């Protein structure tokens, strides 16, 4: 039985309700966790793909900025040589590259927004998985079951929270300590 048809279903699910409706809560929570791990794995791939797209666009923009400098320098040289027609052509090429950069910059901003959205969704999925694992433990089942060898280790951790999240929590904890000392 599939509990989730979309990743947003995982984020918005009510575990208590799902388990209350299940004939066998132990089997249901195991299936829910398996589906959450699959969803989280897909979310991680999506975040990685979006990050690669963002980086590719950034590199392409940087490459074109170098071309702008090249066309500007070429136009200066041509003016110094007294070839105004060629200098005009070089400046036209420079403008074409600027227009291209403007389009790529728009795509780059969209890629950043997409990556950030996907990363937020991934963190929400990780939170739901951690909740499901705690729920499984409270039902008396082992928190860690056997996972296939092709499943990344971050998906089989008892509380799947990324290192970045740990650093964020540590920084927040330190800020609270400082606030309390004041």
Tab-separated table of N, CA and C in Angstrom:
chain	number	residue	atom	x	y	z
A	1	UNK	N	0.840	-1.179	0.000
A	1	UNK	CA	0.000	0.000	0.000
A	1	UNK	C	0.879	1.234	0.000
A	2	UNK	N	0.689	2.121	-0.951
A	2	UNK	CA	1.468	3.341	-1.039
A	2	UNK	C	0.773	4.439	-0.234
A	3	UNK	N	1.517	5.032	0.681
A	3	UNK	CA	0.951	6.079	1.521
A	3	UNK	C	1.090	7.451	0.866
A	4	UNK	N	2.105	7.616	0.027
A	4	UNK	CA	2.401	8.940	-0.508
A	4	UNK	C	2.482	8.898	-2.027
A	5	UNK	N	1.852	9.871	-2.668
A	5	UNK	CA	1.953	9.960	-4.123
A	5	UNK	C	2.885	11.097	-4.538
A	6	UNK	N	3.126	12.045	-3.621
A	6	UNK	CA	4.011	13.177	-3.914
A	6	UNK	C	4.842	13.477	-2.674
A	7	UNK	N	5.937	14.179	-2.870
A	7	UNK	CA	6.783	14.547	-1.735
A	7	UNK	C	6.031	15.453	-0.774
A	8	UNK	N	5.170	16.321	-1.301
A	8	UNK	CA	4.414	17.201	-0.408
A	8	UNK	C	3.477	16.399	0.487
A	9	UNK	N	3.047	15.223	0.035
A	9	UNK	CA	2.218	14.363	0.884
A	9	UNK	C	2.995	13.928	2.127
A	10	UNK	N	4.294	13.688	1.974
A	10	UNK	CA	5.119	13.301	3.118
A	10	UNK	C	5.201	14.462	4.105
A	11	UNK	N	5.438	15.653	3.580
A	11	UNK	CA	5.600	16.819	4.440
A	11	UNK	C	4.299	17.138	5.179
A	12	UNK	N	3.182	16.968	4.507
A	12	UNK	CA	1.900	17.362	5.101
A	12	UNK	C	1.170	16.212	5.786
A	13	UNK	N	1.759	15.036	5.831
A	13	UNK	CA	1.058	13.875	6.396
A	13	UNK	C	0.859	14.013	7.899
A	14	UNK	N	-0.128	13.327	8.378
A	14	UNK	CA	-0.393	13.230	9.807
A	14	UNK	C	-0.120	11.773	10.182
A	15	UNK	N	1.066	11.537	10.742
A	15	UNK	CA	1.465	10.171	11.069
A	15	UNK	C	0.488	9.500	12.023
A	16	UNK	N	0.014	10.250	13.001
A	16	UNK	CA	-0.916	9.660	13.970
A	16	UNK	C	-2.160	9.144	13.265
A	17	UNK	N	-2.665	9.924	12.340
A	17	UNK	CA	-3.871	9.525	11.616
A	17	UNK	C	-3.596	8.309	10.724
A	18	UNK	N	-2.474	8.330	10.019
A	18	UNK	CA	-2.134	7.193	9.164
A	18	UNK	C	-2.013	5.907	9.979
A	19	UNK	N	-1.364	6.002	11.123
A	19	UNK	CA	-1.167	4.810	11.952
A	19	UNK	C	-2.467	4.363	12.612
A	20	UNK	N	-3.325	5.308	12.969
A	20	UNK	CA	-4.618	4.953	13.576
A	20	UNK	C	-5.494	4.195	12.588
A	21	UNK	N	-5.358	4.501	11.310
A	21	UNK	CA	-6.175	3.848	10.277
A	21	UNK	C	-5.591	2.513	9.828
A	22	UNK	N	-4.350	2.247	10.201
A	22	UNK	CA	-3.674	1.033	9.740
A	22	UNK	C	-4.098	-0.174	10.558
A	23	UNK	N	-4.251	-1.308	9.869
A	23	UNK	CA	-4.562	-2.564	10.557
A	23	UNK	C	-3.371	-3.015	11.399
A	24	UNK	N	-2.169	-2.845	10.843
A	24	UNK	CA	-0.944	-3.249	11.537
A	24	UNK	C	-0.016	-2.030	11.598
A	25	UNK	N	-0.055	-1.265	12.697
A	25	UNK	CA	0.759	-0.038	12.790
A	25	UNK	C	2.254	-0.287	12.598
A	26	UNK	N	2.777	-1.454	13.087
A	26	UNK	CA	4.212	-1.746	12.927
A	26	UNK	C	4.578	-1.866	11.449
A	27	UNK	N	3.767	-2.608	10.705
A	27	UNK	CA	4.026	-2.768	9.273
A	27	UNK	C	3.814	-1.444	8.550
A	28	UNK	N	2.806	-0.685	8.959
A	28	UNK	CA	2.517	0.604	8.306
A	28	UNK	C	3.667	1.575	8.502
A	29	UNK	N	4.198	1.674	9.729
A	29	UNK	CA	5.279	2.632	9.971
A	29	UNK	C	6.537	2.218	9.213
A	30	UNK	N	6.769	0.907	9.100
A	30	UNK	CA	7.935	0.443	8.322
A	30	UNK	C	7.784	0.846	6.858
A	31	UNK	N	6.586	0.685	6.311
A	31	UNK	CA	6.339	1.072	4.917
A	31	UNK	C	6.430	2.587	4.745
A	32	UNK	N	5.895	3.321	5.699
A	32	UNK	CA	5.956	4.788	5.647
A	32	UNK	C	7.410	5.242	5.639
A	33	UNK	N	8.225	4.663	6.500
A	33	UNK	CA	9.643	5.029	6.568
A	33	UNK	C	10.342	4.685	5.262
A	34	UNK	N	10.033	3.528	4.703
A	34	UNK	CA	10.653	3.142	3.429
A	34	UNK	C	10.293	4.154	2.342
A	35	UNK	N	9.024	4.532	2.261
A	35	UNK	CA	8.595	5.503	1.250
A	35	UNK	C	9.221	6.876	1.498
A	36	UNK	N	9.343	7.256	2.768
A	36	UNK	CA	9.974	8.539	3.082
A	36	UNK	C	11.435	8.538	2.663
A	37	UNK	N	12.110	7.424	2.900
A	37	UNK	CA	13.523	7.342	2.496
A	37	UNK	C	13.658	7.424	0.981
A	38	UNK	N	12.775	6.773	0.269
A	38	UNK	CA	12.802	6.872	-1.200
A	38	UNK	C	12.570	8.311	-1.642
A	39	UNK	N	11.587	8.959	-1.019
A	39	UNK	CA	11.308	10.360	-1.348
A	39	UNK	C	12.476	11.267	-1.025
A	40	UNK	N	13.114	11.029	0.112
A	40	UNK	CA	14.265	11.823	0.517
A	40	UNK	C	15.437	11.616	-0.436
A	41	UNK	N	15.619	10.387	-0.878
A	41	UNK	CA	16.678	10.099	-1.843
A	41	UNK	C	16.432	10.868	-3.145
A	42	UNK	N	15.193	10.866	-3.614
A	42	UNK	CA	14.848	11.622	-4.816
A	42	UNK	C	15.031	13.118	-4.612
A	43	UNK	N	14.665	13.603	-3.431
A	43	UNK	CA	14.831	15.027	-3.132
A	43	UNK	C	16.309	15.404	-3.148
A	44	UNK	N	17.154	14.546	-2.597
A	44	UNK	CA	18.596	14.809	-2.590
A	44	UNK	C	19.131	14.874	-4.019
A	45	UNK	N	18.685	13.962	-4.868
A	45	UNK	CA	19.123	14.006	-6.271
A	45	UNK	C	18.667	15.313	-6.928
A	46	UNK	N	17.456	15.742	-6.622
A	46	UNK	CA	16.944	16.983	-7.203
A	46	UNK	C	17.745	18.195	-6.731
A	47	UNK	N	18.081	18.228	-5.448
A	47	UNK	CA	18.894	19.325	-4.913
A	47	UNK	C	20.259	19.332	-5.603
A	48	UNK	N	20.855	18.163	-5.758
A	48	UNK	CA	22.166	18.073	-6.422
A	48	UNK	C	22.085	18.540	-7.872
A	49	UNK	N	21.045	18.138	-8.574
A	49	UNK	CA	20.866	18.538	-9.973
A	49	UNK	C	20.673	20.047	-10.076
A	50	UNK	N	19.837	20.597	-9.187
A	50	UNK	CA	19.589	22.044	-9.205
A	50	UNK	C	20.868	22.812	-8.876
A	51	UNK	N	21.651	22.300	-7.939
A	51	UNK	CA	22.923	22.940	-7.597
A	51	UNK	C	23.898	22.915	-8.761
A	52	UNK	N	23.931	21.808	-9.476
A	52	UNK	CA	24.815	21.706	-10.647
A	52	UNK	C	24.370	22.670	-11.737
A	53	UNK	N	23.077	22.808	-11.929
A	53	UNK	CA	22.551	23.739	-12.924
A	53	UNK	C	22.902	25.180	-12.544
A	54	UNK	N	22.745	25.494	-11.275
A	54	UNK	CA	23.097	26.832	-10.787
A	54	UNK	C	24.573	27.127	-11.041
A	55	UNK	N	25.427	26.173	-10.729
A	55	UNK	CA	26.871	26.346	-10.908
A	55	UNK	C	27.234	26.482	-12.394
A	56	UNK	N	26.616	25.668	-13.236
A	56	UNK	CA	26.884	25.745	-14.678
A	56	UNK	C	26.535	27.133	-15.212
A	57	UNK	N	25.389	27.660	-14.802
A	57	UNK	CA	24.978	28.994	-15.262
A	57	UNK	C	25.932	30.067	-14.742
A	58	UNK	N	26.362	29.941	-13.490
A	58	UNK	CA	27.298	30.919	-12.929
A	58	UNK	C	28.612	30.926	-13.708
A	59	UNK	N	29.104	29.743	-14.030
A	59	UNK	CA	30.352	29.648	-14.789
A	59	UNK	C	30.190	30.227	-16.194
A	60	UNK	N	29.037	29.974	-16.810
A	60	UNK	CA	28.785	30.508	-18.150
A	60	UNK	C	28.720	32.034	-18.118
A	61	UNK	N	28.082	32.587	-17.106
A	61	UNK	CA	28.016	34.050	-16.967
A	61	UNK	C	29.414	34.613	-16.775
A	62	UNK	N	30.215	33.987	-15.913
A	62	UNK	CA	31.591	34.447	-15.690
A	62	UNK	C	32.386	34.424	-16.988
A	63	UNK	N	32.199	33.381	-17.780
A	63	UNK	CA	32.898	33.264	-19.055
A	63	UNK	C	32.514	34.408	-19.996
A	64	UNK	N	31.239	34.728	-20.027
A	64	UNK	CA	30.782	35.819	-20.906
A	64	UNK	C	31.246	37.183	-20.406
A	65	UNK	N	31.397	37.347	-19.093
A	65	UNK	CA	31.912	38.627	-18.566
A	65	UNK	C	33.344	38.853	-19.050
A	66	UNK	N	34.085	37.789	-19.153
A	66	UNK	CA	35.448	37.890	-19.690
A	66	UNK	C	35.393	38.353	-21.146
A	67	UNK	N	34.412	37.842	-21.896
A	67	UNK	CA	34.255	38.268	-23.290
A	67	UNK	C	33.919	39.753	-23.386
A	68	UNK	N	33.144	40.260	-22.454
A	68	UNK	CA	32.816	41.699	-22.460
A	68	UNK	C	34.094	42.512	-22.338
A	69	UNK	N	34.941	42.121	-21.405
A	69	UNK	CA	36.219	42.830	-21.232
A	69	UNK	C	37.064	42.726	-22.499
A	70	UNK	N	37.034	41.536	-23.127
A	70	UNK	CA	37.812	41.339	-24.351
A	70	UNK	C	37.306	42.261	-25.470
A	71	UNK	N	35.963	42.331	-25.661
A	71	UNK	CA	35.409	43.172	-26.724
A	71	UNK	C	35.642	44.653	-26.444
A	72	UNK	N	35.590	45.050	-25.185
A	72	UNK	CA	35.864	46.447	-24.833
A	72	UNK	C	37.322	46.782	-25.141
A	73	UNK	N	38.227	45.905	-24.748
A	73	UNK	CA	39.647	46.119	-25.033
A	73	UNK	C	39.924	46.166	-26.523
A	74	UNK	N	39.262	45.293	-27.261
A	74	UNK	CA	39.439	45.260	-28.712
A	74	UNK	C	38.959	46.564	-29.338
A	75	UNK	N	37.828	47.077	-28.853
A	75	UNK	CA	37.299	48.346	-29.381
A	75	UNK	C	38.280	49.485	-29.099
A	76	UNK	N	38.883	49.498	-27.921
A	76	UNK	CA	39.883	50.530	-27.599
A	76	UNK	C	41.070	50.460	-28.558
A	77	UNK	N	41.555	49.231	-28.760
A	77	UNK	CA	42.695	49.048	-29.662
A	77	UNK	C	42.367	49.528	-31.072
A	78	UNK	N	41.153	49.177	-31.515
A	78	UNK	CA	40.748	49.559	-32.870
A	78	UNK	C	40.595	51.068	-32.986
A	79	UNK	N	40.115	51.727	-31.951
A	79	UNK	CA	40.022	53.193	-31.976
A	79	UNK	C	41.410	53.814	-31.998
A	80	UNK	N	42.333	53.257	-31.205
A	80	UNK	CA	43.713	53.767	-31.210
A	80	UNK	C	44.356	53.600	-32.580
A	81	UNK	N	43.963	52.546	-33.291
A	81	UNK	CA	44.505	52.283	-34.626
A	81	UNK	C	43.761	53.088	-35.688
A	82	UNK	N	42.721	53.812	-35.263
A	82	UNK	CA	41.971	54.630	-36.201
A	82	UNK	C	40.948	53.850	-37.016
A	83	UNK	N	40.555	52.678	-36.561
A	83	UNK	CA	39.586	51.852	-37.291
A	83	UNK	C	38.243	51.920	-36.541
A	84	UNK	N	37.551	53.041	-36.712
A	84	UNK	CA	36.311	53.289	-35.969
A	84	UNK	C	35.206	52.299	-36.341
A	85	UNK	N	35.127	51.888	-37.596
A	85	UNK	CA	34.091	50.942	-38.024
A	85	UNK	C	34.245	49.605	-37.298
A	86	UNK	N	35.479	49.137	-37.206
A	86	UNK	CA	35.722	47.885	-36.499
A	86	UNK	C	35.456	48.041	-34.993
A	87	UNK	N	35.800	49.196	-34.434
A	87	UNK	CA	35.537	49.455	-33.017
A	87	UNK	C	34.032	49.418	-32.749
A	88	UNK	N	33.259	49.975	-33.660
A	88	UNK	CA	31.796	49.964	-33.540
A	88	UNK	C	31.292	48.507	-33.547
A	89	UNK	N	31.840	47.677	-34.428
A	89	UNK	CA	31.443	46.260	-34.505
A	89	UNK	C	31.803	45.514	-33.208
A	90	UNK	N	32.956	45.836	-32.669
A	90	UNK	CA	33.365	45.202	-31.414
A	90	UNK	C	32.413	45.582	-30.282
A	91	UNK	N	32.002	46.849	-30.254
A	91	UNK	CA	31.063	47.285	-29.222
A	91	UNK	C	29.681	46.666	-29.421
A	92	UNK	N	29.302	46.440	-30.681
A	92	UNK	CA	28.039	45.743	-30.937
A	92	UNK	C	28.108	44.303	-30.416
A	93	UNK	N	29.235	43.646	-30.646
A	93	UNK	CA	29.412	42.283	-30.124
A	93	UNK	C	29.370	42.282	-28.598
A	94	UNK	N	29.995	43.307	-27.999
A	94	UNK	CA	29.978	43.432	-26.543
A	94	UNK	C	28.536	43.542	-26.053
A	95	UNK	N	27.719	44.342	-26.728
A	95	UNK	CA	26.305	44.499	-26.339
A	95	UNK	C	25.550	43.179	-26.475
A	96	UNK	N	25.849	42.405	-27.511
A	96	UNK	CA	25.206	41.094	-27.673
A	96	UNK	C	25.511	40.192	-26.477
A	97	UNK	N	26.770	40.214	-26.055
A	97	UNK	CA	27.176	39.390	-24.920
A	97	UNK	C	26.490	39.891	-23.645
A	98	UNK	N	26.368	41.215	-23.481
A	98	UNK	CA	25.667	41.762	-22.317
A	98	UNK	C	24.202	41.312	-22.293
A	99	UNK	N	23.567	41.311	-23.471
A	99	UNK	CA	22.178	40.843	-23.551
A	99	UNK	C	22.090	39.353	-23.187
A	100	UNK	N	23.055	38.592	-23.651
A	100	UNK	CA	23.086	37.168	-23.322
A	100	UNK	C	23.252	36.975	-21.817
A	101	UNK	N	24.140	37.741	-21.209
A	101	UNK	CA	24.355	37.655	-19.763
A	101	UNK	C	23.069	37.997	-19.013
A	102	UNK	N	22.346	39.004	-19.483
A	102	UNK	CA	21.097	39.384	-18.819
A	102	UNK	C	20.113	38.208	-18.810
A	103	UNK	N	20.009	37.508	-19.924
A	103	UNK	CA	19.129	36.335	-19.986
A	103	UNK	C	19.618	35.211	-19.090
A	104	UNK	N	20.927	34.972	-19.118
A	104	UNK	CA	21.500	33.920	-18.273
A	104	UNK	C	21.372	34.269	-16.791
A	105	UNK	N	21.510	35.549	-16.459
A	105	UNK	CA	21.387	35.972	-15.057
A	105	UNK	C	19.973	35.704	-14.546
A	106	UNK	N	18.996	35.917	-15.394
A	106	UNK	CA	17.620	35.628	-15.012
A	106	UNK	C	17.444	34.121	-14.757
A	107	UNK	N	18.004	33.320	-15.639
A	107	UNK	CA	17.949	31.864	-15.447
A	107	UNK	C	18.704	31.454	-14.183
A	108	UNK	N	19.823	32.117	-13.915
A	108	UNK	CA	20.626	31.807	-12.734
A	108	UNK	C	19.845	32.113	-11.459
A	109	UNK	N	19.163	33.253	-11.416
A	109	UNK	CA	18.341	33.584	-10.243
A	109	UNK	C	17.243	32.544	-10.050
A	110	UNK	N	16.639	32.103	-11.147
A	110	UNK	CA	15.599	31.066	-11.057
A	110	UNK	C	16.198	29.750	-10.556
A	111	UNK	N	17.414	29.421	-10.998
A	111	UNK	CA	18.074	28.184	-10.558
A	111	UNK	C	18.388	28.254	-9.058
A	112	UNK	N	18.798	29.414	-8.580
A	112	UNK	CA	19.071	29.589	-7.144
A	112	UNK	C	17.783	29.386	-6.356
A	113	UNK	N	16.704	30.015	-6.817
A	113	UNK	CA	15.413	29.881	-6.127
A	113	UNK	C	14.949	28.425	-6.120
A	114	UNK	N	15.136	27.747	-7.228
A	114	UNK	CA	14.743	26.334	-7.321
A	114	UNK	C	15.555	25.487	-6.357
A	115	UNK	N	16.868	25.691	-6.333
A	115	UNK	CA	17.724	24.923	-5.422
A	115	UNK	C	17.339	25.189	-3.971
A	116	UNK	N	17.100	26.457	-3.635
A	116	UNK	CA	16.723	26.790	-2.263
A	116	UNK	C	15.383	26.146	-1.892
A	117	UNK	N	14.427	26.176	-2.816
A	117	UNK	CA	13.127	25.557	-2.568
A	117	UNK	C	13.286	24.047	-2.352
A	118	UNK	N	14.056	23.414	-3.210
A	118	UNK	CA	14.267	21.970	-3.089
A	118	UNK	C	15.010	21.605	-1.808
A	119	UNK	N	15.979	22.442	-1.424
A	119	UNK	CA	16.713	22.180	-0.183
A	119	UNK	C	15.789	22.321	1.030
A	120	UNK	N	14.891	23.292	0.989
A	120	UNK	CA	13.913	23.444	2.069
A	120	UNK	C	13.007	22.225	2.135
A	121	UNK	N	12.558	21.769	0.984
A	121	UNK	CA	11.712	20.578	0.936
A	121	UNK	C	12.474	19.368	1.473
A	122	UNK	N	13.746	19.243	1.122
A	122	UNK	CA	14.549	18.126	1.612
A	122	UNK	C	14.646	18.165	3.133
A	123	UNK	N	14.880	19.350	3.694
A	123	UNK	CA	14.972	19.446	5.155
A	123	UNK	C	13.635	19.088	5.819
A	124	UNK	N	12.519	19.489	5.184
A	124	UNK	CA	11.201	19.129	5.719
A	124	UNK	C	11.004	17.615	5.667
A	125	UNK	N	11.454	16.984	4.576
A	125	UNK	CA	11.359	15.527	4.469
A	125	UNK	C	12.210	14.846	5.533
A	126	UNK	N	13.411	15.383	5.771
A	126	UNK	CA	14.277	14.826	6.805
A	126	UNK	C	13.603	14.920	8.174
A	127	UNK	N	12.924	16.039	8.421
A	127	UNK	CA	12.230	16.214	9.695
A	127	UNK	C	11.103	15.195	9.841
A	128	UNK	N	10.349	14.981	8.767
A	128	UNK	CA	9.258	14.001	8.824
A	128	UNK	C	9.802	12.589	9.012
A	129	UNK	N	10.906	12.283	8.350
A	129	UNK	CA	11.505	10.964	8.516
A	129	UNK	C	11.966	10.773	9.958
A	130	UNK	N	12.591	11.800	10.529
A	130	UNK	CA	13.032	11.709	11.924
A	130	UNK	C	11.830	11.487	12.842
A	131	UNK	N	10.728	12.173	12.549
A	131	UNK	CA	9.508	11.979	13.335
A	131	UNK	C	9.000	10.544	13.204
A	132	UNK	N	9.000	10.020	11.983
A	132	UNK	CA	8.531	8.648	11.755
A	132	UNK	C	9.431	7.643	12.468
A	133	UNK	N	10.727	7.881	12.455
A	133	UNK	CA	11.647	6.977	13.145
A	133	UNK	C	11.406	7.008	14.652
A	134	UNK	N	11.147	8.210	15.192
A	134	UNK	CA	10.828	8.287	16.621
A	134	UNK	C	9.517	7.561	16.916
A	135	UNK	N	8.546	7.704	16.012
A	135	UNK	CA	7.258	7.046	16.195
A	135	UNK	C	7.434	5.533	16.160
A	136	UNK	N	8.284	5.055	15.234
A	136	UNK	CA	8.539	3.617	15.154
A	136	UNK	C	9.144	3.116	16.458
A	137	UNK	N	10.068	3.885	16.995
A	137	UNK	CA	10.709	3.510	18.258
A	137	UNK	C	9.666	3.475	19.384
A	138	UNK	N	8.745	4.418	19.381
A	138	UNK	CA	7.727	4.445	20.441
A	138	UNK	C	6.734	3.291	20.305
A	139	UNK	N	6.602	2.743	19.109
A	139	UNK	CA	5.736	1.578	18.907
A	139	UNK	C	6.424	0.287	19.333
A	140	UNK	N	7.679	0.412	19.697
A	140	UNK	CA	8.401	-0.761	20.175
A	140	UNK	C	9.213	-1.461	19.113
A	141	UNK	N	9.270	-0.905	17.920
A	141	UNK	CA	10.057	-1.527	16.862
A	141	UNK	C	11.471	-1.002	16.860
A	142	UNK	N	12.381	-1.728	16.245
A	142	UNK	CA	13.765	-1.225	16.153
A	142	UNK	C	13.777	0.017	15.278
A	143	UNK	N	14.552	0.990	15.685
A	143	UNK	CA	14.581	2.241	14.925
A	143	UNK	C	15.349	2.080	13.629
A	144	UNK	N	16.284	1.140	13.591
A	144	UNK	CA	17.096	0.950	12.393
A	144	UNK	C	16.822	-0.421	11.813
A	145	UNK	N	16.255	-0.459	10.627
A	145	UNK	CA	16.058	-1.750	9.977
A	145	UNK	C	17.086	-1.899	8.868
A	146	UNK	N	17.194	-3.085	8.347
A	146	UNK	CA	18.134	-3.336	7.265
A	146	UNK	C	17.755	-2.505	6.049
A	147	UNK	N	18.728	-1.835	5.482
A	147	UNK	CA	18.504	-1.045	4.281
A	147	UNK	C	19.301	-1.660	3.148
A	148	UNK	N	18.794	-1.572	1.938
A	148	UNK	CA	19.553	-2.090	0.803
A	148	UNK	C	20.916	-1.414	0.707
A	149	UNK	N	21.904	-2.094	0.186
A	149	UNK	CA	23.257	-1.556	0.130
A	149	UNK	C	23.373	-0.345	-0.787
A	150	UNK	N	22.425	-0.147	-1.695
A	150	UNK	CA	22.516	1.000	-2.599
A	150	UNK	C	21.879	2.257	-2.017
A	151	UNK	N	21.377	2.194	-0.775
A	151	UNK	CA	20.773	3.353	-0.132
A	151	UNK	C	21.884	4.161	0.536
A	152	UNK	N	21.951	5.475	0.256
A	152	UNK	CA	22.983	6.299	0.887
A	152	UNK	C	22.883	6.229	2.410
A	153	UNK	N	24.025	6.325	3.080
A	153	UNK	CA	24.049	6.177	4.538
A	153	UNK	C	23.238	7.249	5.245
A	154	UNK	N	23.138	8.459	4.671
A	154	UNK	CA	22.382	9.507	5.361
A	154	UNK	C	20.902	9.166	5.452
A	155	UNK	N	20.444	8.219	4.622
A	155	UNK	CA	19.039	7.828	4.678
A	155	UNK	C	18.785	6.739	5.701
A	156	UNK	N	19.819	6.107	6.193
A	156	UNK	CA	19.622	5.022	7.142
A	156	UNK	C	19.982	5.436	8.557
A	157	UNK	N	20.456	6.659	8.738
A	157	UNK	CA	20.781	7.133	10.079
A	157	UNK	C	19.503	7.220	10.904
A	158	UNK	N	19.586	6.929	12.206
A	158	UNK	CA	18.390	6.981	13.037
A	158	UNK	C	17.690	8.331	12.966
A	159	UNK	N	18.432	9.387	12.987
A	159	UNK	CA	17.843	10.722	12.868
A	159	UNK	C	18.569	11.421	11.735
A	160	UNK	N	18.005	11.353	10.566
A	160	UNK	CA	18.666	11.804	9.349
A	160	UNK	C	18.645	13.324	9.245
A	161	UNK	N	19.645	13.961	9.849
A	161	UNK	CA	19.777	15.407	9.765
A	161	UNK	C	21.173	15.676	9.224
A	162	UNK	N	21.264	16.555	8.269
A	162	UNK	CA	22.543	16.798	7.612
A	162	UNK	C	23.535	17.494	8.539
A	163	UNK	N	24.803	17.436	8.184
A	163	UNK	CA	25.840	18.118	8.957
A	163	UNK	C	25.591	19.612	8.996
A	164	UNK	N	25.096	20.178	7.890
A	164	UNK	CA	24.780	21.606	7.874
A	164	UNK	C	23.758	21.939	8.946
A	165	UNK	N	22.758	21.090	9.084
A	165	UNK	CA	21.716	21.313	10.084
A	165	UNK	C	22.323	21.273	11.481
A	166	UNK	N	23.245	20.338	11.727
A	166	UNK	CA	23.914	20.268	13.025
A	166	UNK	C	24.690	21.553	13.289
A	167	UNK	N	25.388	22.064	12.278
A	167	UNK	CA	26.139	23.309	12.449
A	167	UNK	C	25.193	24.473	12.753
A	168	UNK	N	24.053	24.511	12.059
A	168	UNK	CA	23.073	25.571	12.301
A	168	UNK	C	22.555	25.504	13.734
A	169	UNK	N	22.251	24.303	14.199
A	169	UNK	CA	21.754	24.125	15.563
A	169	UNK	C	22.838	24.510	16.566
A	170	UNK	N	24.083	24.105	16.320
A	170	UNK	CA	25.181	24.471	17.222
A	170	UNK	C	25.345	25.985	17.297
A	171	UNK	N	25.247	26.656	16.155
A	171	UNK	CA	25.362	28.119	16.137
A	171	UNK	C	24.203	28.763	16.896
A	172	UNK	N	23.013	28.231	16.710
A	172	UNK	CA	21.848	28.765	17.418
A	172	UNK	C	21.982	28.529	18.927
A	173	UNK	N	22.478	27.359	19.313
A	173	UNK	CA	22.696	27.049	20.715
A	173	UNK	C	23.703	28.012	21.328
A	174	UNK	N	24.774	28.277	20.608
A	174	UNK	CA	25.796	29.211	21.087
A	174	UNK	C	25.205	30.609	21.251
A	175	UNK	N	24.376	31.039	20.301
A	175	UNK	CA	23.743	32.362	20.388
A	175	UNK	C	22.818	32.437	21.598
A	176	UNK	N	22.087	31.356	21.874
A	176	UNK	CA	21.219	31.332	23.056
A	176	UNK	C	22.034	31.421	24.343
A	177	UNK	N	23.167	30.718	24.389
A	177	UNK	CA	24.029	30.779	25.563
A	177	UNK	C	24.523	32.206	25.788
A	178	UNK	N	24.946	32.868	24.697
A	178	UNK	CA	25.425	34.251	24.791
A	178	UNK	C	24.306	35.168	25.261
A	179	UNK	N	23.120	34.958	24.739
A	179	UNK	CA	21.955	35.777	25.121
A	179	UNK	C	21.641	35.599	26.613
A	180	UNK	N	21.733	34.376	27.079
A	180	UNK	CA	21.423	34.110	28.478
A	180	UNK	C	22.476	34.675	29.423
A	181	UNK	N	23.718	34.800	28.985
A	181	UNK	CA	24.778	35.376	29.794
A	181	UNK	C	24.602	36.879	29.956
A	182	UNK	N	23.933	37.488	28.976
A	182	UNK	CA	23.768	38.960	28.997
A	182	UNK	C	22.754	39.410	30.016
